[in-house]
Amino acid sequence: MNVPSVASVARSRFGVLPDGSDVERVVLQRTDGLEARIITYGASLQALLVPDVDGRRDDIVLGHDAFEGYLARRQFFGATVGRYANRIAGARFVLDGAKVQLAANNGANALHGGLEGFDRRNWRIVRIDNGDQPAVTLAHTSADREEGYPGALEVEVTWRLTGPMELRLDMTARTDRPTVVNLTNHSFFNLAGACSGRDILDHHLTVAADHFLAIDSGAIPLPQPPSEVAGTPFDFRDGVEIGARIRNDHPQLRVGRGYDHNFCLAPARGEPRFAARLAAPTSGRVLELFTNQPGLQVYSGNFLDGTTAGKGGRLYRQSDAICLEPQAWPNTPNRPDFPTARLTPGEVYRHTTLYRFTHANRGAIETQSVVELPEGAGR
């Protein structure tokens, strides 16, 4: 007899801000698969428990066991990033003829929303769904000129378990003045387990992109068209171990200290399409990522330097995790040749990302038989 799956939602206090406000945690769980733990601080994915090929569940995202770690140092573990994820050159752009000056927090550039981005805000829980697809919706109001961005912005983020092995993220935004919006989630994945002691260099990565954006020393896209991945260490179309070419003597790997680049995805045509696959040979876990966003920032944890103690008291070091961040292309407000990030009153910004987990035989991952692209993806 088949035993029906059981879904549940639990809500509790996770920490306290210096002003006395509670930081809450909502746990979305399916006993036959995933468990996602969301905290209101940064609308962050604090933990994601996924079964391996043998059925053992492990947390696969980096972060902290207690709230104090998130407050002590800004590292974007699992956070919702905005108002503009990634970088804007010179922390300025022109919108409808008006100069917009942003807060510069990455040298001369604006990064991940500025000095106090969405990742540093305590979001409001506005809805909890306790049904077959457990979910939590969080909201944040960004004031006009916050960090320099024009327009008051109303943002909602919904995390939902849409199946035993699928987590869906939906983000919407509305503005009262023309502005730019680019939201993403900044989870650091290690499919061997966040406390496994293993890095991600043996993970096999597939990215459905023919082009990527070459960057300068400030991680700003160079003033040129997107570069072809063919013949470079950035060609992940057929699936490659992350560590296979990360130390090749390539100028873009030198400037990024590894992978920290935007991959240009094919047009979504409304619905989320396949963007990437990540597979770990030690656990047999496979993550397939689908999104409606035009780009995927691939970051190989290059600036994890062993000075942060995370879950289980482990020090996080370079390549201990990888970020796969669906988003608009960096510096889009200054690049009219890039897909637009403009949002005007009456429009709704919509970002959808699906994290779909499967399993594969460990030997199949090692021989790359798991990395065939879904029909219609990539080339």
Tab-separated table of C-alpha atoms in Angstrom:
chain	number	residue	atom	x	y	z
A	1	MET	CA	0.000	0.000	0.000
A	2	ASN	CA	1.308	3.468	-0.890
A	3	VAL	CA	1.838	5.771	2.078
A	4	PRO	CA	0.698	9.309	1.271
A	5	SER	CA	3.219	12.106	1.608
A	6	VAL	CA	2.732	14.534	4.468
A	7	ALA	CA	3.430	18.245	4.083
A	8	SER	CA	3.760	20.613	7.014
A	9	VAL	CA	4.681	24.176	7.994
A	10	ALA	CA	6.230	25.238	11.301
A	11	ARG	CA	6.889	28.822	12.445
A	12	SER	CA	9.208	29.881	15.246
A	13	ARG	CA	11.597	32.587	16.425
A	14	PHE	CA	15.127	32.280	15.003
A	15	GLY	CA	16.789	35.348	16.525
A	16	VAL	CA	16.457	38.939	17.690
A	17	LEU	CA	17.679	42.100	15.963
A	18	PRO	CA	19.466	44.834	17.954
A	19	ASP	CA	16.221	46.875	17.943
A	20	GLY	CA	14.386	44.009	19.624
A	21	SER	CA	12.536	42.797	16.526
A	22	ASP	CA	12.093	39.063	16.142
A	23	VAL	CA	13.642	37.222	13.229
A	24	GLU	CA	11.366	34.304	12.409
A	25	ARG	CA	11.975	30.980	10.704
A	26	VAL	CA	9.404	29.054	8.694
A	27	VAL	CA	10.078	25.377	7.981
A	28	LEU	CA	8.424	23.877	4.901
A	29	GLN	CA	8.589	20.106	4.939
A	30	ARG	CA	7.560	17.041	2.989
A	31	THR	CA	8.326	13.787	4.752
A	32	ASP	CA	8.971	12.109	1.394
A	33	GLY	CA	11.536	14.641	0.214
A	34	LEU	CA	12.598	18.215	0.798
A	35	GLU	CA	12.717	20.434	3.847
A	36	ALA	CA	13.289	24.169	3.302
A	37	ARG	CA	13.945	26.549	6.188
A	38	ILE	CA	13.297	30.219	5.437
A	39	ILE	CA	14.223	33.098	7.743
A	40	THR	CA	12.714	36.577	7.573
A	41	TYR	CA	16.134	38.251	7.707
A	42	GLY	CA	16.920	38.730	4.038
A	43	ALA	CA	14.032	36.406	3.072
A	44	SER	CA	16.829	33.847	3.143
A	45	LEU	CA	17.008	30.120	2.501
A	46	GLN	CA	18.702	29.192	5.768
A	47	ALA	CA	18.731	25.435	5.152
A	48	LEU	CA	17.657	22.976	2.469
A	49	LEU	CA	17.548	19.292	3.371
A	50	VAL	CA	17.630	16.940	0.377
A	51	PRO	CA	17.872	13.128	0.344
A	52	ASP	CA	20.873	11.548	-1.344
A	53	VAL	CA	20.751	8.505	-3.606
A	54	ASP	CA	20.519	6.264	-0.515
A	55	GLY	CA	17.731	8.302	1.067
A	56	ARG	CA	19.844	10.130	3.649
A	57	ARG	CA	18.883	13.780	4.059
A	58	ASP	CA	21.558	16.444	4.408
A	59	ASP	CA	21.554	20.212	4.376
A	60	ILE	CA	23.097	21.321	1.062
A	61	VAL	CA	23.381	25.121	1.469
A	62	LEU	CA	26.003	27.091	3.368
A	63	GLY	CA	24.986	29.455	6.152
A	64	HIS	CA	24.790	29.579	9.931
A	65	ASP	CA	23.083	27.482	12.577
A	66	ALA	CA	22.262	30.572	14.658
A	67	PHE	CA	21.124	34.063	13.699
A	68	GLU	CA	24.157	35.806	15.177
A	69	GLY	CA	26.294	34.552	12.284
A	70	TYR	CA	24.091	36.265	9.707
A	71	LEU	CA	24.123	39.531	11.625
A	72	ALA	CA	27.856	39.566	12.305
A	73	ARG	CA	29.077	39.498	8.708
A	74	ARG	CA	27.396	40.207	5.384
A	75	GLN	CA	28.036	37.255	3.054
A	76	PHE	CA	24.642	36.779	1.348
A	77	PHE	CA	24.234	33.137	2.448
A	78	GLY	CA	20.861	32.125	0.967
A	79	ALA	CA	19.685	35.738	0.834
A	80	THR	CA	17.250	37.552	-1.420
A	81	VAL	CA	19.406	40.162	-3.154
A	82	GLY	CA	18.086	43.503	-4.441
A	83	ARG	CA	17.136	46.093	-5.457
A	84	TYR	CA	19.738	45.286	-8.092
A	85	ALA	CA	21.719	42.056	-7.801
A	86	ASN	CA	25.293	42.054	-9.098
A	87	ARG	CA	27.092	45.262	-10.075
A	88	ILE	CA	26.304	48.655	-11.574
A	89	ALA	CA	29.414	50.457	-12.855
A	90	GLY	CA	30.338	53.670	-11.109
A	91	ALA	CA	27.256	53.303	-8.871
A	92	ARG	CA	25.309	55.458	-11.319
A	93	PHE	CA	23.169	55.388	-14.434
A	94	VAL	CA	20.785	57.586	-16.394
A	95	LEU	CA	17.049	56.839	-16.432
A	96	ASP	CA	14.703	58.864	-18.634
A	97	GLY	CA	17.340	61.588	-18.864
A	98	ALA	CA	17.809	61.903	-15.115
A	99	LYS	CA	21.077	60.965	-13.423
A	100	VAL	CA	20.730	58.371	-10.675
A	101	GLN	CA	23.500	58.166	-8.084
A	102	LEU	CA	23.614	54.994	-6.004
A	103	ALA	CA	25.498	54.048	-2.874
A	104	ALA	CA	28.930	52.693	-3.858
A	105	ASN	CA	29.839	49.646	-1.780
A	106	ASN	CA	32.194	47.662	-4.039
A	107	GLY	CA	34.987	50.067	-4.823
A	108	ALA	CA	33.444	52.652	-7.124
A	109	ASN	CA	30.596	50.303	-8.056
A	110	ALA	CA	27.229	49.375	-6.548
A	111	LEU	CA	26.888	45.712	-5.585
A	112	HIS	CA	23.852	43.665	-4.516
A	113	GLY	CA	21.629	46.613	-3.627
A	114	GLY	CA	24.136	48.847	-1.859
A	115	LEU	CA	25.186	49.329	1.740
A	116	GLU	CA	21.922	47.986	3.196
A	117	GLY	CA	20.343	45.847	0.506
A	118	PHE	CA	17.348	43.542	0.748
A	119	ASP	CA	19.589	40.891	2.326
A	120	ARG	CA	19.938	43.143	5.416
A	121	ARG	CA	16.212	43.763	5.873
A	122	ASN	CA	13.860	41.842	8.145
A	123	TRP	CA	10.991	40.918	5.822
A	124	ARG	CA	7.344	40.565	6.856
A	125	ILE	CA	5.539	37.231	6.691
A	126	VAL	CA	2.294	38.008	4.864
A	127	ARG	CA	0.998	34.527	4.040
A	128	ILE	CA	1.562	30.895	4.982
A	129	ASP	CA	0.032	28.027	3.003
A	130	ASN	CA	-0.256	24.811	4.976
A	131	GLY	CA	-1.535	22.452	2.287
A	132	ASP	CA	-0.171	19.870	-0.122
A	133	GLN	CA	2.243	22.525	-1.416
A	134	PRO	CA	3.447	24.256	1.750
A	135	ALA	CA	4.621	27.833	1.195
A	136	VAL	CA	5.544	31.090	2.833
A	137	THR	CA	5.293	34.574	1.310
A	138	LEU	CA	7.407	37.431	2.631
A	139	ALA	CA	7.149	41.128	1.750
A	140	HIS	CA	9.357	44.192	1.906
A	141	THR	CA	8.719	47.848	1.076
A	142	SER	CA	11.735	49.665	-0.312
A	143	ALA	CA	11.344	53.431	0.026
A	144	ASP	CA	11.861	55.894	-2.802
A	145	ARG	CA	15.591	56.755	-3.048
A	146	GLU	CA	16.612	53.931	-0.730
A	147	GLU	CA	20.280	53.361	-1.589
A	148	GLY	CA	19.665	55.934	-4.335
A	149	TYR	CA	17.130	53.936	-6.377
A	150	PRO	CA	14.090	55.878	-7.632
A	151	GLY	CA	10.555	54.783	-6.814
A	152	ALA	CA	8.912	53.092	-3.859
A	153	LEU	CA	9.079	49.352	-4.511
A	154	GLU	CA	6.708	46.724	-3.115
A	155	VAL	CA	8.344	43.300	-3.222
A	156	GLU	CA	7.036	39.821	-2.426
A	157	VAL	CA	8.957	36.544	-2.311
A	158	THR	CA	7.248	33.146	-2.133
A	159	TRP	CA	9.031	29.905	-1.317
A	160	ARG	CA	6.931	26.819	-2.096
A	161	LEU	CA	7.474	23.055	-2.112
A	162	THR	CA	5.710	22.198	-5.360
A	163	GLY	CA	6.575	18.515	-5.144
A	164	PRO	CA	8.516	15.983	-3.095
A	165	MET	CA	11.730	17.080	-4.797
A	166	GLU	CA	10.987	20.559	-6.149
A	167	LEU	CA	11.343	23.975	-4.535
A	168	ARG	CA	9.860	26.958	-6.361
A	169	LEU	CA	10.830	30.585	-5.833
A	170	ASP	CA	8.570	33.379	-7.116
A	171	MET	CA	9.475	37.049	-6.747
A	172	THR	CA	7.338	40.002	-7.779
A	173	ALA	CA	7.832	43.762	-7.571
A	174	ARG	CA	5.744	46.844	-8.283
A	175	THR	CA	6.859	50.478	-8.399
A	176	ASP	CA	5.256	53.909	-8.294
A	177	ARG	CA	7.990	55.486	-10.448
A	178	PRO	CA	10.193	54.222	-13.295
A	179	THR	CA	13.127	52.324	-11.800
A	180	VAL	CA	15.361	49.292	-12.352
A	181	VAL	CA	14.866	45.941	-10.623
A	182	ASN	CA	16.998	42.818	-10.578
A	183	LEU	CA	16.352	40.277	-7.813
A	184	THR	CA	18.012	36.936	-7.211
A	185	ASN	CA	18.630	34.334	-4.537
A	186	HIS	CA	22.219	33.936	-3.406
A	187	SER	CA	22.321	30.370	-2.056
A	188	PHE	CA	25.686	28.608	-1.843
A	189	PHE	CA	25.202	24.959	-2.884
A	190	ASN	CA	27.264	21.924	-1.976
A	191	LEU	CA	25.420	18.757	-3.018
A	192	ALA	CA	27.739	16.578	-0.940
A	193	GLY	CA	26.386	18.361	2.135
A	194	ALA	CA	27.117	21.661	3.837
A	195	CYS	CA	29.017	19.877	6.620
A	196	SER	CA	30.538	17.143	4.463
A	197	GLY	CA	34.041	18.624	4.470
A	198	ARG	CA	34.161	18.295	0.680
A	199	ASP	CA	34.483	21.067	-1.879
A	200	ILE	CA	32.496	21.379	-5.114
A	201	LEU	CA	35.362	20.915	-7.584
A	202	ASP	CA	34.212	17.339	-8.310
A	203	HIS	CA	30.625	18.471	-9.010
A	204	HIS	CA	29.600	18.223	-12.654
A	205	LEU	CA	28.095	21.442	-13.994
A	206	THR	CA	25.998	21.966	-17.113
A	207	VAL	CA	25.003	25.471	-18.200
A	208	ALA	CA	22.697	25.964	-21.191
A	209	ALA	CA	24.496	29.016	-22.552
A	210	ASP	CA	26.484	29.654	-25.711
A	211	HIS	CA	27.829	32.988	-24.454
A	212	PHE	CA	29.128	34.618	-21.270
A	213	LEU	CA	30.085	38.154	-20.277
A	214	ALA	CA	33.805	38.834	-19.978
A	215	ILE	CA	34.592	41.212	-17.097
A	216	ASP	CA	37.201	43.754	-16.057
A	217	SER	CA	39.100	43.854	-12.759
A	218	GLY	CA	36.029	45.335	-11.045
A	219	ALA	CA	33.788	42.494	-12.327
A	220	ILE	CA	32.008	44.901	-14.699
A	221	PRO	CA	31.240	43.483	-18.172
A	222	LEU	CA	33.732	44.664	-20.774
A	223	PRO	CA	32.460	47.093	-23.444
A	224	GLN	CA	32.011	44.357	-26.020
A	225	PRO	CA	29.356	41.833	-27.114
A	226	PRO	CA	28.977	38.592	-25.140
A	227	SER	CA	31.838	36.148	-25.672
A	228	GLU	CA	31.380	32.660	-27.096
A	229	VAL	CA	31.983	29.879	-24.596
A	230	ALA	CA	33.250	27.508	-27.313
A	231	GLY	CA	36.921	26.712	-26.906
A	232	THR	CA	37.157	28.289	-23.440
A	233	PRO	CA	36.987	27.052	-19.824
A	234	PHE	CA	33.498	28.601	-19.765
A	235	ASP	CA	31.968	25.954	-22.014
A	236	PHE	CA	29.700	23.914	-19.731
A	237	ARG	CA	27.176	22.971	-22.403
A	238	ASP	CA	28.070	19.268	-22.314
A	239	GLY	CA	28.718	19.039	-18.580
A	240	VAL	CA	32.182	19.331	-17.033
A	241	GLU	CA	33.686	18.920	-13.589
A	242	ILE	CA	33.924	22.390	-12.050
A	243	GLY	CA	37.535	21.761	-11.082
A	244	ALA	CA	38.605	20.446	-14.482
A	245	ARG	CA	39.529	23.858	-15.904
A	246	ILE	CA	39.137	26.328	-13.041
A	247	ARG	CA	42.922	26.712	-12.712
A	248	ASN	CA	43.620	27.030	-16.437
A	249	ASP	CA	45.699	30.037	-17.406
A	250	HIS	CA	42.825	32.002	-18.923
A	251	PRO	CA	42.615	35.794	-18.461
A	252	GLN	CA	38.977	35.640	-17.335
A	253	LEU	CA	39.735	33.013	-14.692
A	254	ARG	CA	42.571	35.197	-13.440
A	255	VAL	CA	40.452	38.332	-13.211
A	256	GLY	CA	37.568	36.491	-11.516
A	257	ARG	CA	39.805	34.327	-9.292
A	258	GLY	CA	37.764	31.456	-10.694
A	259	TYR	CA	34.236	31.542	-12.054
A	260	ASP	CA	32.281	34.698	-11.214
A	261	HIS	CA	30.586	35.426	-14.522
A	262	ASN	CA	27.183	35.921	-16.093
A	263	PHE	CA	26.104	33.268	-18.591
A	264	CYS	CA	23.672	34.491	-21.238
A	265	LEU	CA	20.607	32.246	-21.366
A	266	ALA	CA	18.262	31.769	-24.300
A	267	PRO	CA	15.001	33.792	-24.188
A	268	ALA	CA	12.523	32.256	-21.717
A	269	ARG	CA	9.371	32.998	-23.765
A	270	GLY	CA	7.321	33.317	-20.586
A	271	GLU	CA	7.875	29.997	-18.815
A	272	PRO	CA	10.977	28.932	-16.885
A	273	ARG	CA	13.385	26.998	-19.093
A	274	PHE	CA	16.314	24.776	-18.255
A	275	ALA	CA	19.368	26.805	-17.267
A	276	ALA	CA	21.757	24.544	-15.369
A	277	ARG	CA	22.377	21.149	-13.847
A	278	LEU	CA	24.671	20.394	-10.919
A	279	ALA	CA	25.523	16.815	-9.933
A	280	ALA	CA	27.640	15.459	-7.069
A	281	PRO	CA	29.283	12.030	-7.508
A	282	THR	CA	29.676	11.412	-3.754
A	283	SER	CA	25.981	11.818	-2.908
A	284	GLY	CA	24.252	11.119	-6.226
A	285	ARG	CA	22.253	14.344	-5.770
A	286	VAL	CA	21.368	16.202	-8.951
A	287	LEU	CA	20.014	19.759	-9.014
A	288	GLU	CA	18.285	21.002	-12.161
A	289	LEU	CA	17.604	24.728	-12.271
A	290	PHE	CA	14.877	26.302	-14.414
A	291	THR	CA	14.289	30.054	-14.605
A	292	ASN	CA	12.667	32.830	-16.626
A	293	GLN	CA	15.609	35.194	-16.093
A	294	PRO	CA	17.958	36.226	-18.946
A	295	GLY	CA	21.202	35.434	-17.119
A	296	LEU	CA	22.804	33.018	-14.693
A	297	GLN	CA	25.659	34.225	-12.520
A	298	VAL	CA	27.985	31.306	-11.749
A	299	TYR	CA	30.188	31.959	-8.719
A	300	SER	CA	32.585	29.294	-7.482
A	301	GLY	CA	33.007	30.642	-3.947
A	302	ASN	CA	36.280	32.387	-4.808
A	303	PHE	CA	36.241	34.790	-1.852
A	304	LEU	CA	35.464	32.268	0.877
A	305	ASP	CA	38.768	32.594	2.697
A	306	GLY	CA	38.523	30.484	5.823
A	307	THR	CA	37.681	33.395	8.140
A	308	THR	CA	33.994	32.525	8.536
A	309	ALA	CA	32.767	29.662	10.696
A	310	GLY	CA	29.476	28.336	9.354
A	311	LYS	CA	27.219	25.388	10.054
A	312	GLY	CA	28.675	22.759	12.326
A	313	GLY	CA	31.541	25.104	13.183
A	314	ARG	CA	33.226	24.499	9.828
A	315	LEU	CA	35.423	27.204	8.307
A	316	TYR	CA	34.292	28.045	4.788
A	317	ARG	CA	37.077	28.084	2.221
A	318	GLN	CA	37.432	28.746	-1.496
A	319	SER	CA	35.312	26.404	-3.643
A	320	ASP	CA	33.405	24.982	-0.664
A	321	ALA	CA	30.200	25.852	-2.556
A	322	ILE	CA	28.887	27.242	-5.824
A	323	CYS	CA	26.240	29.895	-6.427
A	324	LEU	CA	23.879	29.630	-9.402
A	325	GLU	CA	22.082	32.987	-9.431
A	326	PRO	CA	19.361	33.625	-12.028
A	327	GLN	CA	19.160	37.347	-12.692
A	328	ALA	CA	19.394	40.187	-15.180
A	329	TRP	CA	22.799	40.831	-16.690
A	330	PRO	CA	25.174	42.987	-14.615
A	331	ASN	CA	25.382	46.715	-15.351
A	332	THR	CA	22.283	46.539	-17.559
A	333	PRO	CA	21.158	50.124	-16.692
A	334	ASN	CA	24.330	51.380	-18.391
A	335	ARG	CA	24.190	48.982	-21.320
A	336	PRO	CA	21.319	49.609	-23.758
A	337	ASP	CA	22.556	46.587	-25.750
A	338	PHE	CA	21.711	44.287	-22.793
A	339	PRO	CA	18.213	42.977	-21.913
A	340	THR	CA	16.443	45.709	-19.951
A	341	ALA	CA	15.899	45.720	-16.187
A	342	ARG	CA	13.513	48.691	-16.307
A	343	LEU	CA	10.226	48.578	-14.375
A	344	THR	CA	7.497	51.191	-14.776
A	345	PRO	CA	4.278	51.841	-12.822
A	346	GLY	CA	1.519	49.417	-13.815
A	347	GLU	CA	3.982	46.678	-14.729
A	348	VAL	CA	4.864	43.693	-12.536
A	349	TYR	CA	8.391	42.361	-12.275
A	350	ARG	CA	8.218	38.565	-12.198
A	351	HIS	CA	11.062	36.216	-11.371
A	352	THR	CA	10.522	32.457	-11.176
A	353	THR	CA	13.160	29.839	-10.414
A	354	LEU	CA	12.590	26.111	-9.948
A	355	TYR	CA	15.078	23.949	-8.051
A	356	ARG	CA	14.324	20.363	-9.078
A	357	PHE	CA	16.229	17.525	-7.417
A	358	THR	CA	16.772	14.025	-8.749
A	359	HIS	CA	19.284	11.256	-8.196
A	360	ALA	CA	21.798	9.533	-10.411
A	361	ASN	CA	24.034	6.548	-10.048
A	362	ARG	CA	27.390	7.773	-8.761
A	363	GLY	CA	29.238	6.078	-11.597
A	364	ALA	CA	26.934	7.711	-14.137
A	365	ILE	CA	27.847	11.152	-12.811
A	366	GLU	CA	31.542	10.364	-12.981
A	367	THR	CA	31.218	9.317	-16.630
A	368	GLN	CA	29.038	12.400	-17.365
A	369	SER	CA	26.107	10.317	-18.644
A	370	VAL	CA	23.850	12.387	-16.393
A	371	VAL	CA	24.510	15.659	-18.178
A	372	GLU	CA	22.539	15.325	-21.383
A	373	LEU	CA	20.592	18.527	-21.926
A	374	PRO	CA	16.799	18.438	-21.801
A	375	GLU	CA	15.193	18.683	-25.210
A	376	GLY	CA	15.262	22.243	-26.509
A	377	ALA	CA	17.831	23.498	-23.994
A	378	GLY	CA	21.186	25.029	-24.756
A	379	ARG	CA	22.458	24.794	-28.298
